[in-house]
Coordinates of C-alpha atoms in Angstrom, one line a residue:
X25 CA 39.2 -56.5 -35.6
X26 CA 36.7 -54.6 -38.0
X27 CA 33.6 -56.2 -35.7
X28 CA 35.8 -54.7 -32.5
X29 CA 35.7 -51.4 -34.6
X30 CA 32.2 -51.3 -35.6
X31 CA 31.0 -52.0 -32.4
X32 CA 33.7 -49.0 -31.3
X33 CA 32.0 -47.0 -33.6
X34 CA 28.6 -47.8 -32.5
X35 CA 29.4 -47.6 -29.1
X36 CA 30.9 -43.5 -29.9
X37 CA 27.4 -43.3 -31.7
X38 CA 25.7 -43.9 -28.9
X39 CA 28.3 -41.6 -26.6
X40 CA 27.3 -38.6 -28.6
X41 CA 23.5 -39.1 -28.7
X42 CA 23.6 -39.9 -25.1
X43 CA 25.9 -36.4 -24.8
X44 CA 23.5 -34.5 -27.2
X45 CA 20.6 -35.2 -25.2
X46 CA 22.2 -34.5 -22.1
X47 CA 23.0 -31.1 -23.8
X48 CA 19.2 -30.2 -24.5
X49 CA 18.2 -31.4 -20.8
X50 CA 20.5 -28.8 -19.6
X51 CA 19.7 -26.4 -21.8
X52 CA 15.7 -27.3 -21.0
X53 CA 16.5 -27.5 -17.5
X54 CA 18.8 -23.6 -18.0
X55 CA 15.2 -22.3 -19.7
X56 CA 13.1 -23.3 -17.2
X57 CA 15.3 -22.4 -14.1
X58 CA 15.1 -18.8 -16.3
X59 CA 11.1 -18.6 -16.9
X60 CA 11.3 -20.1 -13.0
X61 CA 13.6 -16.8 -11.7
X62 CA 11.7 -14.5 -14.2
X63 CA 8.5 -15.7 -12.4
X64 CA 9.6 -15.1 -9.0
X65 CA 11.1 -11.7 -9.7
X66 CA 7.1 -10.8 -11.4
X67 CA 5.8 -12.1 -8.0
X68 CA 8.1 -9.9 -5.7
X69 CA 7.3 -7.0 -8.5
X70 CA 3.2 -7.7 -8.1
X71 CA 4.1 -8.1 -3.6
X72 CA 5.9 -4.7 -3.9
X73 CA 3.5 -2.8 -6.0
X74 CA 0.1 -4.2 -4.4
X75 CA 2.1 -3.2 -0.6
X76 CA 2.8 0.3 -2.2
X77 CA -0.4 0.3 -3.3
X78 CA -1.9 -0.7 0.0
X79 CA 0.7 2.0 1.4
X80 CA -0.7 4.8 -0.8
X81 CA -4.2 4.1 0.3
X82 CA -3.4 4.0 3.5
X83 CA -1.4 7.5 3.2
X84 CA -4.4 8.7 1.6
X85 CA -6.5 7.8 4.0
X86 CA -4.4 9.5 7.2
X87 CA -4.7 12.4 5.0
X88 CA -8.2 12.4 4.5
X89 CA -8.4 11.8 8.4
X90 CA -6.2 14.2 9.7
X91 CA -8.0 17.1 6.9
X92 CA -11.5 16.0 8.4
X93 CA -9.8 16.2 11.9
X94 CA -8.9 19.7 11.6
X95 CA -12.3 20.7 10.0
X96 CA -14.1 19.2 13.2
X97 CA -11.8 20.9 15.5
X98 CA -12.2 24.7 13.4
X99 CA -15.6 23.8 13.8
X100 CA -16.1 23.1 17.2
X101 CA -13.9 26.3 18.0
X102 CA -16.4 28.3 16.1
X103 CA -18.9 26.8 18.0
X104 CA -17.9 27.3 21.7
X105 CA -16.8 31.4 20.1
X106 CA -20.4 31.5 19.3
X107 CA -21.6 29.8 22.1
X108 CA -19.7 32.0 24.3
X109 CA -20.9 35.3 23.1
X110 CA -24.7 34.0 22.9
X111 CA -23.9 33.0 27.4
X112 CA -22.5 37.2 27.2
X113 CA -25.1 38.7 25.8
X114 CA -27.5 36.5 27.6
X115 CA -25.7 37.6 31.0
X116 CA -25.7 41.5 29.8
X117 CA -29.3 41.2 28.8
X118 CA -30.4 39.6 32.4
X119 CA -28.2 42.5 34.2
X120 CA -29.9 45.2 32.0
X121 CA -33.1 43.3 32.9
X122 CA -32.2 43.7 36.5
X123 CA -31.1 47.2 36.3
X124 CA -34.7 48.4 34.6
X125 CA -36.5 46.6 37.2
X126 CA -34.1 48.0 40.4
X127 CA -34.8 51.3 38.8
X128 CA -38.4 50.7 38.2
X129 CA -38.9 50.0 42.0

């Protein structure tokens, strides 16, 4: 009976080391699932940031765009204004032309 209890005891030995290591392999596997999840939620963090980065830029740029946009359209406003009165006073100075030469003959 005391071998049957000895190997009893060895056997419950045995139990516990198999249950202690089957402890720290959950606990390993709990870590890394952890450092695995913390990993993914930096990835989605670094994805948003570079899209509202990219975004930014963009918003920037339509900005930029639409300012340079309105520059070339005040501009070329200006320029048909001052194009127009150059075609008028051309037009008055070729009917004053005319005038002194009907008045001349």
């Amino acid at each position: 009976q005391t071998e049957h209890l000895t190997a009893l005891e060895a056997m419950l030995g045995d139990a516990r080391a198999e249950k202690e290591e089957l402890e720290r392999r959950v606990e390993a596997l709990h870590a890394s699932a952890l450092r695995g999840d913390r990993l993914e939620e930096k990835r989605i963090e670094d994805l948003i940031t570079k899209y509202r980065m990219k975004n930014e830029r963009s918003k920037q740029t339509l900005e930029a765009a639409t300012a340079e946009l309105d520059k070339l359209r005040r501009e070329a406003r200006e320029l048909r204004a001052t194009l127009e009165d150059e075609k008028e006073s051309r037009e008055k100075y070729y009917l004053l032309q005319m005038e002194t030469q009907d008045s001349l003959l």
